[in-house]
Structure formats: C-alpha cells, structure tokens
Short mmCIF file of the N, C-alpha and C atoms (twelve columns), coordinates in Angstrom:
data_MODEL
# 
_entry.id   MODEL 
# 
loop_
_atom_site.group_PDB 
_atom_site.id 
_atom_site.type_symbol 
_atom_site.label_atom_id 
_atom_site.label_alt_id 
_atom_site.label_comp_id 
_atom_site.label_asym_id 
_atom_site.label_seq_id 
_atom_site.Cartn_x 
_atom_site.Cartn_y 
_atom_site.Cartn_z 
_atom_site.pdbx_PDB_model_num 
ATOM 1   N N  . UNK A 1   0.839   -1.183 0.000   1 
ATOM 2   C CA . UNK A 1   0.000   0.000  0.000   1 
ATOM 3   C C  . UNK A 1   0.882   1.243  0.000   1 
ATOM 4   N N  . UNK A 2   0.040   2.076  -0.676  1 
ATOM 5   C CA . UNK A 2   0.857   3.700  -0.676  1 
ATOM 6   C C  . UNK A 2   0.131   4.824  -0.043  1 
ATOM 7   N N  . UNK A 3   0.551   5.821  0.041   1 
ATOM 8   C CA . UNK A 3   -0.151  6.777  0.462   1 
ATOM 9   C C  . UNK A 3   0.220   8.060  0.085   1 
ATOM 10  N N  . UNK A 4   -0.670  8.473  -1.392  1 
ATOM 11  C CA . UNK A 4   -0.218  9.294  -2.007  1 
ATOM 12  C C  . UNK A 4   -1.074  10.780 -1.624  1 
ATOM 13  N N  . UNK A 5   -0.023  11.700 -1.468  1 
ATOM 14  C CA . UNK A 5   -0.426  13.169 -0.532  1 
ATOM 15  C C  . UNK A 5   -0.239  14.101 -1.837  1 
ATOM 16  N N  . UNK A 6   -1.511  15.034 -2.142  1 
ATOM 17  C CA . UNK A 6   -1.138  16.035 -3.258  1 
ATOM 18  C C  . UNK A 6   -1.724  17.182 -2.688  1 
ATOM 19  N N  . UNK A 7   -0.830  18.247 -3.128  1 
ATOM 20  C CA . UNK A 7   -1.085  19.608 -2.784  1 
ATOM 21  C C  . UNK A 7   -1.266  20.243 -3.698  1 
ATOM 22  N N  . UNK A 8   -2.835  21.052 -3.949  1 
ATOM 23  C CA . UNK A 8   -3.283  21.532 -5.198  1 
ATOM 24  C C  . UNK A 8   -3.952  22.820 -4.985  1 
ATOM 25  N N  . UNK A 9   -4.095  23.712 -6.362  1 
ATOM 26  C CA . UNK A 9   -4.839  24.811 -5.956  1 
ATOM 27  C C  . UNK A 9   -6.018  24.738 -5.768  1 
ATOM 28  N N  . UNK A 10  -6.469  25.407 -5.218  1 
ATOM 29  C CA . UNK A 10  -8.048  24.866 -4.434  1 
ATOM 30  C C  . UNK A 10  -8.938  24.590 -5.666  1 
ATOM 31  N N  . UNK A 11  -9.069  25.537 -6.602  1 
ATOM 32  C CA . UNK A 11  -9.954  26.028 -8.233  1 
ATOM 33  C C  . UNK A 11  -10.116 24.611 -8.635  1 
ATOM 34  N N  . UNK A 12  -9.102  23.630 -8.275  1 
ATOM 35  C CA . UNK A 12  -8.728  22.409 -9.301  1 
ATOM 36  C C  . UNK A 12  -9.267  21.153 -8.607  1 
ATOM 37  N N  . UNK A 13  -9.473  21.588 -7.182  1 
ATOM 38  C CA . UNK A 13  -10.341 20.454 -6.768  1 
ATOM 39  C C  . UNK A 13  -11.320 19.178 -7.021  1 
ATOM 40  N N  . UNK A 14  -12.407 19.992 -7.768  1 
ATOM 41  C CA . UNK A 14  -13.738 19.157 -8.444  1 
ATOM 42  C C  . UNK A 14  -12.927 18.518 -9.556  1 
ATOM 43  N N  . UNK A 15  -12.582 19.171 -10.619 1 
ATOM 44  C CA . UNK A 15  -11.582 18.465 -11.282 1 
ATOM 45  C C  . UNK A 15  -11.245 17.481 -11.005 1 
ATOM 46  N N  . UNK A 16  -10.107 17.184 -10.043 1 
ATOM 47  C CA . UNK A 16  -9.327  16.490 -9.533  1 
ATOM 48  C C  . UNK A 16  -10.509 15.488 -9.074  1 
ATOM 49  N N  . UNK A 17  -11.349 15.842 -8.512  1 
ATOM 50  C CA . UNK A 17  -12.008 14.490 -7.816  1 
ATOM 51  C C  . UNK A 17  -12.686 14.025 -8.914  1 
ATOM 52  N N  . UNK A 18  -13.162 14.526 -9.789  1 
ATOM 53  C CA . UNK A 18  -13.769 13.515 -10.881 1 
ATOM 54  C C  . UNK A 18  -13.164 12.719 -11.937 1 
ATOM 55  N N  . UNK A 19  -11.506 13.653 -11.938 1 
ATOM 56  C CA . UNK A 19  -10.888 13.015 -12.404 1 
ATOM 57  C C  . UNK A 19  -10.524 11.149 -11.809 1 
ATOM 58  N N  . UNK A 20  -10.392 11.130 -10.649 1 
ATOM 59  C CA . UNK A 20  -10.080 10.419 -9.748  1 
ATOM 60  C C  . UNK A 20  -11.136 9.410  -9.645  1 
ATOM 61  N N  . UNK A 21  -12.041 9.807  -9.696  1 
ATOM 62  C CA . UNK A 21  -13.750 9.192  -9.962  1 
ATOM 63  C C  . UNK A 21  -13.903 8.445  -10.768 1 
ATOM 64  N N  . UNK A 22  -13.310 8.400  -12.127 1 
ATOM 65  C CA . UNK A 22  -13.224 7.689  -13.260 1 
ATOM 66  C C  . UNK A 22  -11.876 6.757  -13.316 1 
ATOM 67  N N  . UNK A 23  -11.369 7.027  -12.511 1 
ATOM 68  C CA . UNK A 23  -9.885  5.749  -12.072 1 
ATOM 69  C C  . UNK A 23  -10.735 4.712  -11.400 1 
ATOM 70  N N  . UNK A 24  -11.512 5.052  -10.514 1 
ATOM 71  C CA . UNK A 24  -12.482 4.177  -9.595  1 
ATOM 72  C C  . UNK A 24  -11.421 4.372  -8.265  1 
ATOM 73  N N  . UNK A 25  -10.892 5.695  -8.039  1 
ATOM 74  C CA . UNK A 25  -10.287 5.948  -6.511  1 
ATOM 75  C C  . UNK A 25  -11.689 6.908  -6.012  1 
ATOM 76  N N  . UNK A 26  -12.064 6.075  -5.059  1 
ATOM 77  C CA . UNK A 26  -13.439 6.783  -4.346  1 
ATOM 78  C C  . UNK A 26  -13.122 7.950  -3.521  1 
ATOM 79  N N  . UNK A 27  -12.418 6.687  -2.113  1 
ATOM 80  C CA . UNK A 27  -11.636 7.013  -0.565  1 
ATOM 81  C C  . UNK A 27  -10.088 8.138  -0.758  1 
ATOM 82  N N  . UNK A 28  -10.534 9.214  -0.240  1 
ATOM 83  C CA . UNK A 28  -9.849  10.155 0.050   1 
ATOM 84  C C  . UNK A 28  -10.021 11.236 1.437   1 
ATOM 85  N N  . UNK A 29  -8.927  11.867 1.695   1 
ATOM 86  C CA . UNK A 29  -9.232  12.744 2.820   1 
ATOM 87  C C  . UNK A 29  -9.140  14.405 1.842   1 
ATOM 88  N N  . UNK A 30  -9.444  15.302 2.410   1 
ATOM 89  C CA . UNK A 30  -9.255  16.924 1.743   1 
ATOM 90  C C  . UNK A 30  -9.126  17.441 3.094   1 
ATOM 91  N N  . UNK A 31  -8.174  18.399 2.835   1 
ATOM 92  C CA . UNK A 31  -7.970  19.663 3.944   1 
ATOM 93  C C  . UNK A 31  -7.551  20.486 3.489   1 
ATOM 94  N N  . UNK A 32  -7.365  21.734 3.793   1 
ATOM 95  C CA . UNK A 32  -7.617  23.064 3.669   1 
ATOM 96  C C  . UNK A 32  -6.473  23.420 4.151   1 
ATOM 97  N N  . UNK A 33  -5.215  24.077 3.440   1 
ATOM 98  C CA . UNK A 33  -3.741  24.421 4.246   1 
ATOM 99  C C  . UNK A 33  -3.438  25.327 3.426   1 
ATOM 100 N N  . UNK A 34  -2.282  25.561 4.086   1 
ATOM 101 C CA . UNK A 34  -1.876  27.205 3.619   1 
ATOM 102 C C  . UNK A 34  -0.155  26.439 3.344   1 
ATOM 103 N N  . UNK A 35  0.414   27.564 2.351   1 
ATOM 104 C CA . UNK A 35  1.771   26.630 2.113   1 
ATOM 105 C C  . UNK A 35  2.722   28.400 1.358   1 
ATOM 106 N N  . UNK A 36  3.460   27.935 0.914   1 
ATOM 107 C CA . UNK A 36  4.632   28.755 0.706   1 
ATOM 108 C C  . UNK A 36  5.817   27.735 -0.443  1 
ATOM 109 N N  . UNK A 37  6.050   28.214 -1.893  1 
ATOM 110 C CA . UNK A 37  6.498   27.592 -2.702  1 
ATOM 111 C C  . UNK A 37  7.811   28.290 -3.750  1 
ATOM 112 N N  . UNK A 38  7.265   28.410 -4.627  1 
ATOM 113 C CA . UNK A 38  8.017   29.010 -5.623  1 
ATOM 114 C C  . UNK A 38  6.914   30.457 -6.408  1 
ATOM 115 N N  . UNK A 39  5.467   29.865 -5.652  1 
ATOM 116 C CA . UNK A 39  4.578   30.711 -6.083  1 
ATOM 117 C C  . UNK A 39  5.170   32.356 -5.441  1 
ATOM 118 N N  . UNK A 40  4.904   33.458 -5.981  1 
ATOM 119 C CA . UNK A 40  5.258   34.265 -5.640  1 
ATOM 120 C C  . UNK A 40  4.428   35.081 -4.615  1 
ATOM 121 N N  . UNK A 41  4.483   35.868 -3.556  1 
ATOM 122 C CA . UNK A 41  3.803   36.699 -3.148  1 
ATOM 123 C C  . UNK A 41  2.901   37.562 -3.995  1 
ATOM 124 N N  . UNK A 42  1.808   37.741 -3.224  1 
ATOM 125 C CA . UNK A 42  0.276   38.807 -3.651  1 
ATOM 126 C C  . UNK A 42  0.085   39.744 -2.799  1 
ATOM 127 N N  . UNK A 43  -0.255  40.791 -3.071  1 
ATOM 128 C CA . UNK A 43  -0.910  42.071 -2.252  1 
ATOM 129 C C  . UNK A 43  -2.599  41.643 -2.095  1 
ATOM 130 N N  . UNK A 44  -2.993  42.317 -0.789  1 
ATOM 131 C CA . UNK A 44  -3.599  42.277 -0.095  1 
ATOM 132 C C  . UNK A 44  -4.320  43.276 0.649   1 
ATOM 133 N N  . UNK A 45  -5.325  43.833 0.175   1 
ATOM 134 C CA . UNK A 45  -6.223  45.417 1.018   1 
ATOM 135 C C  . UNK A 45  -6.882  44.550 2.314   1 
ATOM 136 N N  . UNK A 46  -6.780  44.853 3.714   1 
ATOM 137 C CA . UNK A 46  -7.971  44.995 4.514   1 
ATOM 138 C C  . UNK A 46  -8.269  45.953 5.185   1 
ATOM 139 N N  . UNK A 47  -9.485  46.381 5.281   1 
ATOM 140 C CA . UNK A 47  -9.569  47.814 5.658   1 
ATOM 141 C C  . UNK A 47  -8.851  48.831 5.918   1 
ATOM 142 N N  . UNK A 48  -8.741  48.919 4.366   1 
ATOM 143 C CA . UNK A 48  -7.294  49.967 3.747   1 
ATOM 144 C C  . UNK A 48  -6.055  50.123 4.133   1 
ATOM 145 N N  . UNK A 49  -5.555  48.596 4.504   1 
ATOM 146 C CA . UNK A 49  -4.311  48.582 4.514   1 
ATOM 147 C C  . UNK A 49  -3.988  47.489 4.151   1 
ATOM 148 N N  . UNK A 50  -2.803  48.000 2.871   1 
ATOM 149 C CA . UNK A 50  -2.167  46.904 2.328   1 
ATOM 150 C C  . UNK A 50  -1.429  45.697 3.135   1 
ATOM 151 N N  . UNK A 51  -1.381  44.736 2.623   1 
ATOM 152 C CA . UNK A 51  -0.357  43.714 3.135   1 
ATOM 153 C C  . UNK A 51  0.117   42.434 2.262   1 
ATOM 154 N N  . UNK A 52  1.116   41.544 2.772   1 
ATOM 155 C CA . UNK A 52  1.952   41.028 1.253   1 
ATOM 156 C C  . UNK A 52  1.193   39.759 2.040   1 
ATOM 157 N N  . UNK A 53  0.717   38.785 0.772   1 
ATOM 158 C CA . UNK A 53  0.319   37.556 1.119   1 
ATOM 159 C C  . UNK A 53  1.086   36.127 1.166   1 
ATOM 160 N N  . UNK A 54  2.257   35.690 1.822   1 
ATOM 161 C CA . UNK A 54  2.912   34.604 2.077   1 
ATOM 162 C C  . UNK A 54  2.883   33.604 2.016   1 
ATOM 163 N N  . UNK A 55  1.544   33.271 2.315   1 
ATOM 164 C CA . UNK A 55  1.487   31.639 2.442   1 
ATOM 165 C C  . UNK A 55  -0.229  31.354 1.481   1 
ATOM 166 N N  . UNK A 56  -0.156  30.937 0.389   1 
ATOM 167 C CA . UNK A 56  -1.063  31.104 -0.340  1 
ATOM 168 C C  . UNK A 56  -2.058  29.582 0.006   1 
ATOM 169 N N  . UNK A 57  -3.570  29.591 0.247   1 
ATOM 170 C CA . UNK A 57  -4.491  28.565 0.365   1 
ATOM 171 C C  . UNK A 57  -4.031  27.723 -0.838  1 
ATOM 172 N N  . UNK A 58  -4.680  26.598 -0.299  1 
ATOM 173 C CA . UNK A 58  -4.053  25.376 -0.846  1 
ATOM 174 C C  . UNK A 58  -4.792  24.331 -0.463  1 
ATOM 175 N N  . UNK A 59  -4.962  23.243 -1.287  1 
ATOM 176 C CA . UNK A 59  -5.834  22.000 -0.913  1 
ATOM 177 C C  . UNK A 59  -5.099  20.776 -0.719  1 
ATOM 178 N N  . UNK A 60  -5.268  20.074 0.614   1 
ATOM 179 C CA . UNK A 60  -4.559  18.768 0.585   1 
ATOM 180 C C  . UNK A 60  -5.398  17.466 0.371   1 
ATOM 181 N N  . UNK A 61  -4.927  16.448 -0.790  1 
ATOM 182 C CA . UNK A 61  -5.545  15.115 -0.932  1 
ATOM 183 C C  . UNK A 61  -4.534  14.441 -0.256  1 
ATOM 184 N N  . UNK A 62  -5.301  13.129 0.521   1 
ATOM 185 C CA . UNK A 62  -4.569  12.222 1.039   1 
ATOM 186 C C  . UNK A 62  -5.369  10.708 0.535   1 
ATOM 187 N N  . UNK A 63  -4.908  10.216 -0.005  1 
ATOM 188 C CA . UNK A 63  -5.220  8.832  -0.643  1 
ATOM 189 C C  . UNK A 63  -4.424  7.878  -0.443  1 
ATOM 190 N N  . UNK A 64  -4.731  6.480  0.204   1 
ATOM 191 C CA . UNK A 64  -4.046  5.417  0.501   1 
ATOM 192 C C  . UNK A 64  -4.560  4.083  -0.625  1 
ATOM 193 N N  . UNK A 65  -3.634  3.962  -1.447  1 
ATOM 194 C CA . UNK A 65  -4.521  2.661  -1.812  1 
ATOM 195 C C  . UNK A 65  -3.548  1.606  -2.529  1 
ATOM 196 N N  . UNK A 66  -3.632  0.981  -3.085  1 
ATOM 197 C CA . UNK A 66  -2.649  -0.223 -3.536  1 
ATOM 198 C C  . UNK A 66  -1.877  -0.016 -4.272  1 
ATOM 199 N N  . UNK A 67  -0.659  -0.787 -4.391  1 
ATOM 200 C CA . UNK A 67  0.545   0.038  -5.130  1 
ATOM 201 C C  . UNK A 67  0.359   -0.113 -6.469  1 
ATOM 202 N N  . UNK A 68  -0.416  -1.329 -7.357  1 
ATOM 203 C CA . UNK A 68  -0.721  -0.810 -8.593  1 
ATOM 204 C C  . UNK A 68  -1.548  0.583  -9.041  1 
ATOM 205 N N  . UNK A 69  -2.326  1.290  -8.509  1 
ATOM 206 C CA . UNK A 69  -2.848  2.334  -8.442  1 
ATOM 207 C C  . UNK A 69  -2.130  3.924  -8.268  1 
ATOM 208 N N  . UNK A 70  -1.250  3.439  -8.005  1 
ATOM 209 C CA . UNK A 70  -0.148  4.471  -7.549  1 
ATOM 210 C C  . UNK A 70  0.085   5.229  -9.200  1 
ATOM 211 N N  . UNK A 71  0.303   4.494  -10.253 1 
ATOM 212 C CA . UNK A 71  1.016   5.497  -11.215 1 
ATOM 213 C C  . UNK A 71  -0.646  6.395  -11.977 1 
ATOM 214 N N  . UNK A 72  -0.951  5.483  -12.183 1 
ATOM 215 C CA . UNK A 72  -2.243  6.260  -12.716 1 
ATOM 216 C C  . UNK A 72  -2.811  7.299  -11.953 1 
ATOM 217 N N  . UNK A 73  -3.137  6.899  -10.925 1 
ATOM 218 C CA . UNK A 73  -4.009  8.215  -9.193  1 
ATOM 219 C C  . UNK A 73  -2.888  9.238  -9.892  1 
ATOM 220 N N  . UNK A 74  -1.089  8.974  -9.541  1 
ATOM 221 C CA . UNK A 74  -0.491  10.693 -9.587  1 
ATOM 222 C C  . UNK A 74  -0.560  10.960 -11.316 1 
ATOM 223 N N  . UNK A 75  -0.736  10.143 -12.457 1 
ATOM 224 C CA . UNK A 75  -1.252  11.086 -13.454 1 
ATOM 225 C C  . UNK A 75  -2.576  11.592 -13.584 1 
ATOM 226 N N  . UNK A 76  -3.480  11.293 -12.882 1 
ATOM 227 C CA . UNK A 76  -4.572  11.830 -13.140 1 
ATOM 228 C C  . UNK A 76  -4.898  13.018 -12.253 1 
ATOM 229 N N  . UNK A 77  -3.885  12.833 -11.070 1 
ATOM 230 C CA . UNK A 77  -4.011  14.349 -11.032 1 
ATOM 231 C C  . UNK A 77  -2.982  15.652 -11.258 1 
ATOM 232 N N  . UNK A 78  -1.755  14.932 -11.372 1 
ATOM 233 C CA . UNK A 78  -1.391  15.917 -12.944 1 
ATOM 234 C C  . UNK A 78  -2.164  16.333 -13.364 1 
ATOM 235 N N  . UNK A 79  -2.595  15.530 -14.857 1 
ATOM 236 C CA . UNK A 79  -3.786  15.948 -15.751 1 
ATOM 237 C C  . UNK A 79  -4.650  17.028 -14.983 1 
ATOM 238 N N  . UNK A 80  -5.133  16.384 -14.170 1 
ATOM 239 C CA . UNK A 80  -6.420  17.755 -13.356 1 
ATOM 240 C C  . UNK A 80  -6.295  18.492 -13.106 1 
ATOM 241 N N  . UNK A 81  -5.105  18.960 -12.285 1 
ATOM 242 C CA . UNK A 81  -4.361  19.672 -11.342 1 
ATOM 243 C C  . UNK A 81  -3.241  20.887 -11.878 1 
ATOM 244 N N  . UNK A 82  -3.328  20.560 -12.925 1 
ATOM 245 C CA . UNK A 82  -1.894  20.988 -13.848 1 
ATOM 246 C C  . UNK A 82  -2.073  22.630 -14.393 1 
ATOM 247 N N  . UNK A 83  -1.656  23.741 -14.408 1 
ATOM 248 C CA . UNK A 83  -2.135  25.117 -14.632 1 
ATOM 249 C C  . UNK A 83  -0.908  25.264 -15.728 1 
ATOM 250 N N  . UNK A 84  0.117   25.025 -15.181 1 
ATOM 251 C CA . UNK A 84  1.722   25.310 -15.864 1 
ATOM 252 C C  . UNK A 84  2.027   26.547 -15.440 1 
ATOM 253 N N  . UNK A 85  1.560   26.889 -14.119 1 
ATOM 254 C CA . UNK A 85  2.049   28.408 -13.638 1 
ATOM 255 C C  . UNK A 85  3.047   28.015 -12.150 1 
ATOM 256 N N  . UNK A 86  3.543   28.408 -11.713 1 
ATOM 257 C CA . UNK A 86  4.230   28.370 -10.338 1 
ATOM 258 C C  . UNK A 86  2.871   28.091 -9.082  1 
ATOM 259 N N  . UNK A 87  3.467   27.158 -8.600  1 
ATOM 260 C CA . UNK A 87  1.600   27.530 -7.276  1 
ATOM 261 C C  . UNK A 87  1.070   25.806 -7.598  1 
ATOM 262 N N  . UNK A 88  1.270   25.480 -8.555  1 
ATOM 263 C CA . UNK A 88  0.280   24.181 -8.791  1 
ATOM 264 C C  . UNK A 88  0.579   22.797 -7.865  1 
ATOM 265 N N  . UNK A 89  1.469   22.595 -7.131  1 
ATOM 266 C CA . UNK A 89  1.708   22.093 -6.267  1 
ATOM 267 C C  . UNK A 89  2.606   20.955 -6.327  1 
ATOM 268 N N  . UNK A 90  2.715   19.910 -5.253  1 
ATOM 269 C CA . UNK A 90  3.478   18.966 -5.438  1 
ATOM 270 C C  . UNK A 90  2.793   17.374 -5.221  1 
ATOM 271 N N  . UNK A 91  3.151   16.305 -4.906  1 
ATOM 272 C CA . UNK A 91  2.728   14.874 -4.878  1 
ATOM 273 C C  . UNK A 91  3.709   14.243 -4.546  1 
ATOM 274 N N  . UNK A 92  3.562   13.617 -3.304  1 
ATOM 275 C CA . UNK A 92  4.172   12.979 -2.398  1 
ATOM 276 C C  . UNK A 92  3.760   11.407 -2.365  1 
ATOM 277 N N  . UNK A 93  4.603   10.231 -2.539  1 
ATOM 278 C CA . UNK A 93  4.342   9.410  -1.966  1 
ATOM 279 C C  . UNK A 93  4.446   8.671  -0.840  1 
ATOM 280 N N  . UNK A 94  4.067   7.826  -0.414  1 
ATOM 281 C CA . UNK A 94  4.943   7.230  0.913   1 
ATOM 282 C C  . UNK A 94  4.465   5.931  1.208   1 
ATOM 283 N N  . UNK A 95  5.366   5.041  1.833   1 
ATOM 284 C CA . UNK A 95  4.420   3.734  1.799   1 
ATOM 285 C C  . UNK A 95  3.836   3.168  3.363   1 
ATOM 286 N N  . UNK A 96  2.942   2.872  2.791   1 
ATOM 287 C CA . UNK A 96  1.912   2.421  4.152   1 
ATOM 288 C C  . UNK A 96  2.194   0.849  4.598   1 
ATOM 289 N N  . UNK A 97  2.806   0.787  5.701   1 
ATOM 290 C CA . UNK A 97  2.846   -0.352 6.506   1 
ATOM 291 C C  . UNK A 97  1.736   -1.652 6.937   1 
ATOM 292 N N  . UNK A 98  0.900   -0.390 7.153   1 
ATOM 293 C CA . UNK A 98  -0.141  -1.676 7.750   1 
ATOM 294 C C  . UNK A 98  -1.286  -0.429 8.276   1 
ATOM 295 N N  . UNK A 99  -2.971  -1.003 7.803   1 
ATOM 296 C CA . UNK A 99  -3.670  0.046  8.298   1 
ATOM 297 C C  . UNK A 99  -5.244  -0.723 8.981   1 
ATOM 298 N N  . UNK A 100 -5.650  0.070  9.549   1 
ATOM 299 C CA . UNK A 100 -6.796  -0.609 10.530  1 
ATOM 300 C C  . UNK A 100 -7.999  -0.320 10.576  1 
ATOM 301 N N  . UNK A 101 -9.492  -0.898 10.187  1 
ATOM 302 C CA . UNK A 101 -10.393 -0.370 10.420  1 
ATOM 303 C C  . UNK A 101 -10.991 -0.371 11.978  1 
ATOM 304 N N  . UNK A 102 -11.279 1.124  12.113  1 
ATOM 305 C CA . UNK A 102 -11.913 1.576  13.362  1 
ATOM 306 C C  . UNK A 102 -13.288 0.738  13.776  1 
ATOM 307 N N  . UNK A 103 -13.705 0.383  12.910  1 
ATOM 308 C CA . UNK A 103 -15.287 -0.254 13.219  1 
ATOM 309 C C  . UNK A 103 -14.749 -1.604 13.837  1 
ATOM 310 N N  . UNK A 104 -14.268 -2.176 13.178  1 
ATOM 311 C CA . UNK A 104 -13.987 -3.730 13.546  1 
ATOM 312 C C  . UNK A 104 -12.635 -3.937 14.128  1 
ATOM 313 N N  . UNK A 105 -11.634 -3.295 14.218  1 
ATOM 314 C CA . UNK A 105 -10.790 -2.915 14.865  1 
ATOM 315 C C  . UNK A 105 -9.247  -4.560 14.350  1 
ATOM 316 N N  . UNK A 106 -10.124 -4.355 12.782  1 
ATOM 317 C CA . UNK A 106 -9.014  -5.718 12.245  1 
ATOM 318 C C  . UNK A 106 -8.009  -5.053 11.226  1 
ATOM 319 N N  . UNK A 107 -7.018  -5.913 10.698  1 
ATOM 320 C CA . UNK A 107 -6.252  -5.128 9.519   1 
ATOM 321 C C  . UNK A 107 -6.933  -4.924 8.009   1 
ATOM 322 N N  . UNK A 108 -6.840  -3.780 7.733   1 
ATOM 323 C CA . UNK A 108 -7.421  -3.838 6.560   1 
ATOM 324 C C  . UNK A 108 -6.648  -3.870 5.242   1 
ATOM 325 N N  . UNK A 109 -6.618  -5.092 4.626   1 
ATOM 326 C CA . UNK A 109 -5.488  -5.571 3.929   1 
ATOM 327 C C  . UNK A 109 -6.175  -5.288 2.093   1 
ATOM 328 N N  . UNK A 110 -7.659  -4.814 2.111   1 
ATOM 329 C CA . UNK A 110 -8.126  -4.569 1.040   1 
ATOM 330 C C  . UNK A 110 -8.280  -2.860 0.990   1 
ATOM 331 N N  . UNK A 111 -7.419  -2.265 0.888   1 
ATOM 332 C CA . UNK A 111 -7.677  -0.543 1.257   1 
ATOM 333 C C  . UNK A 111 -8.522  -0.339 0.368   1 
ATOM 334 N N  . UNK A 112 -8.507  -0.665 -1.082  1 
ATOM 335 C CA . UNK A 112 -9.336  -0.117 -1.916  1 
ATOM 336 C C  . UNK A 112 -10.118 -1.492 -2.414  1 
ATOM 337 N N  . UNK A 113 -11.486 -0.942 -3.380  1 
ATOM 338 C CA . UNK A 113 -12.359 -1.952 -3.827  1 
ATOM 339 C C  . UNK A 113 -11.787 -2.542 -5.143  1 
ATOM 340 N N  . UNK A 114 -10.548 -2.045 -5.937  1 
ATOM 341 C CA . UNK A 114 -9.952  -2.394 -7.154  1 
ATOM 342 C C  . UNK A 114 -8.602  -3.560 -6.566  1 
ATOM 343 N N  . UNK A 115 -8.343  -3.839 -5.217  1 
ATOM 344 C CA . UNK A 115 -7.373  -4.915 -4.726  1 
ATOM 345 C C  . UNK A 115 -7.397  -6.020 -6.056  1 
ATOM 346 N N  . UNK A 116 -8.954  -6.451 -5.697  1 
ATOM 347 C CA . UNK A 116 -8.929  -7.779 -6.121  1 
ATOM 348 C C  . UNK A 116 -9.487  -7.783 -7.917  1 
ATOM 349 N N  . UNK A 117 -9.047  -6.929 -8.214  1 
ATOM 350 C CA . UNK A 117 -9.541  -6.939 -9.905  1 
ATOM 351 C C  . UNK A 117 -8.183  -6.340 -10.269 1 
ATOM 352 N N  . UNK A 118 -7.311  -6.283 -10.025 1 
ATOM 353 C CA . UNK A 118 -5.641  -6.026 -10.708 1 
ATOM 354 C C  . UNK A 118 -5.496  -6.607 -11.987 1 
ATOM 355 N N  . UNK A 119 -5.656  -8.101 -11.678 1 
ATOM 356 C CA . UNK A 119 -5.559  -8.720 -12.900 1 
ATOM 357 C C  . UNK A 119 -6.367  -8.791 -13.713 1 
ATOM 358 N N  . UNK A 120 -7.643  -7.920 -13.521 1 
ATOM 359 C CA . UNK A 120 -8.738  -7.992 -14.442 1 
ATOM 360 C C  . UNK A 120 -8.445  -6.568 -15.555 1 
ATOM 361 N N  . UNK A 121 -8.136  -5.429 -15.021 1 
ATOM 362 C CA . UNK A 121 -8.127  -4.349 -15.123 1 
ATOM 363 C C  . UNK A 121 -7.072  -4.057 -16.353 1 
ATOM 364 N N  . UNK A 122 -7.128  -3.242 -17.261 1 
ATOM 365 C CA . UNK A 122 -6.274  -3.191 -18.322 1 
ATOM 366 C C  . UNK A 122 -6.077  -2.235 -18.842 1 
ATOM 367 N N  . UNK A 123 -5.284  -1.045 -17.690 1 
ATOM 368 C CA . UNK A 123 -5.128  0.469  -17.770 1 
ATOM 369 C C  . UNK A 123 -3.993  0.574  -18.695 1 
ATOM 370 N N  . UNK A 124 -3.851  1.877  -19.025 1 
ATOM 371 C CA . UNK A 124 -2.334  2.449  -20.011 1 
ATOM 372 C C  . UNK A 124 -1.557  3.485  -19.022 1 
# 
C-alpha cells in the first residue's frame, strides 16, 4: 500500500475528484492548508491597509490505496491539477505499513475496492 499526498490549488479540486472518480479511486481525505512555494507573493487590502500575502491557500488530498494504483491516481491528477504556472503544487508518496479499520478494529489488507480486480483491469 501507498499513500499518495497532493497539494493543489483549491480552483482544481472538483476536477481532480472527478478526475479520480473515473480511475475508480473513491476514498480520500481533503484539507484546507496554507503553504509557501516558488509561487510568488500577492498584495492584499484589509480595511485599507495593504499587506503582502505569504502563504497562499491550498488544498490537501490524502489517498491510501494499492501500489498498482499508484502510477495512474499521480497522473490523473497531474492531468487535473496541472495550470503550468508556479503555485500548482506537489505529490508525495509514501508507503503504508499496515492500516486498521476503526469499526472492527481488524487489519485492513483490502484498502481499496480495485485490490482484487488487478488482474482484471487493463489500464495504459
């Protein structure tokens, strides 16, 4: 198992999840973070006073799912995600050891519903 982390501009979100939708990756987490890159600083009025904007909003996906799934999930959100401006973010992988469902409190060795159709499946 992997656990692939992408940091995107927020705009690209829906995108991204429908993109993801049509891989058949359902299970994901989203959060809402603030980050600092290569993107450049923005100005900023609040009640008439300027200020420089640093750490620009940003959307985090967190997706865990089987390591065949791994190359397709980070092109598809490339593809989604992709502006070609500074700001568009990065994609992290990492690998997952071992993970647990809370309800039943057993290992959950099927993270995703595509485990057991690998060999059925006949992506590019």
């Amino acid at each position: 198992m992997k656990k692939v982390e992408a940091i995107i501009r927020p705009e690209k979100l829906t995108e991204t999840i429908k993109g993801l939708n049509v891989i058949g990756v359902t299970g994901f987490t989203v959060s809402q973070v603030v980050g600092r890159g290569k993107q450049k600083d923005t100005k900023g009025v609040y009640r008439g006073k300027n200020y420089n904007v640093t750490l620009h909003p940003k959307v985090k996906l967190e997706i865990v799912l089987s390591d065949f799934m791994v190359e397709r999930t980070i092109k598809t959100i490339v593809d989604s995600a992709q502006t070609g401006e500074d700001g568009d973010g990065k994609i992290y992988v990492y690998p997952i050891f071992e993970a647990y469902n809370i309800r039943t409190g057993k290992a959950d060795l099927d993270i995703d519903e595509l485990v057991n159709q690998e060999e059925s499946l006949s992506w590019n």
